Amino acid sequence: MRDALDATPYDALLLLSFGGPEGPDDVVPFLENVTRGRGIPKERLKEVGRHYFLFGGVSPINDQNRALLDALRKDFADHGLGLPIYWGNRNWAPYLTDTLREMIADGHRRILVLATSAYASYSGCRQYRENLAESLAALEAEGLELPKIDKLRHYFNHPGFVEPMVDGVIESLAELPEGVRDGAHIAFSTHSIPNASADTSGPVEGHGEGGAYVAQHLEVARLIADAVRERTGVDHPWQLVYQSRSGAPHIPWLEPDICDHLEERHGSGVPAVVIAPIGFVSDHMEVLYDLDTEAKAKAEELGLPMRRSATVGADPRFAAAIRDLVLERAGVERGQKVTPCALGALGADHNVCPVGCCPARAAKPAAAGVDSPYA
């Protein structure tokens, strides 16, 4: 962690997240925001929203972001880092454009953005940057003086992100019956995306099939599995698996699906499974439904002992990691020699997204990149 608590030239941090409904009446309007431009009928959105209705129409993601905000503000205050922190969402209140307008009114002109996605991909990085560009364009049309915005690098291999997940896996293993514990398999789970999107995540050079998205997840899974072995003395078999697939069935998406994987592992004689949702920062709806509901039901159907480990959420180590990343990037912007903090073989990811990184099917302007119209 950095000793020099100097965030200049930055004068504010923006926590940028996906957003989620906070009541039954919010579900369909929220999904209309998420799917805007795709022409999906309202009746279909009601069907899609059944996951939310099972939980009273409330996604936990907003409360989890509030908890992370509190953790970040406490960490910054405890360490004397006087950087104000704001929160905006892509798809629900507080909306990104409104938050940026507030930040501009408060006088902020150099803003760092923390996205609640740790990995490279279109939906996990480029789309956030597109939303930033859309908001800046809207505020420019209002005649406002635009701030300069930078985005923190991907933090998938920062120790403050990895170490809480190591603890979570070890705790979940300890909850398994003693007779099956040592033979337990670890299923490291993340959001499935189209193969084409994975292959172009990156930059793709040197990552191979699945691009940076798969390479980064495999690296985190390996780091956690190695740490678990070192701390428990047991070498648990593991595999990267996927969940939350959506879209047309004829389009190839990353596999295996978590429920299919549980069937396959049970059929091969594995006595127990720990599911570790390494692709998610917090226990939001896709974790609650796809893992704690569907995958849990599948494991019970199979008679397969299963535990699900925690995401990092508002862990103080994660808050400290964000402080470290802020100070790291600030030092880079001041022209100082900075040693980035990163575990494993991949090293620290790029600070500024290069041209063509994680492209969409239809090109849109994106902020906080080499090709940003708002440099």
PDB file of C-alpha atoms in Angstrom, residues 48 289 334 339:
ATOM      1  CA  VAL A  48     -37.426 -11.810 -17.386  1.00  0.00           C
ATOM      2  CA  TYR A 289     -30.629 -16.335  -7.938  1.00  0.00           C
ATOM      3  CA  ARG A 334       1.900  13.273 -11.722  1.00  0.00           C
ATOM      4  CA  THR A 339       5.196   0.218  -8.759  1.00  0.00           C
TER       5      THR A 339
END
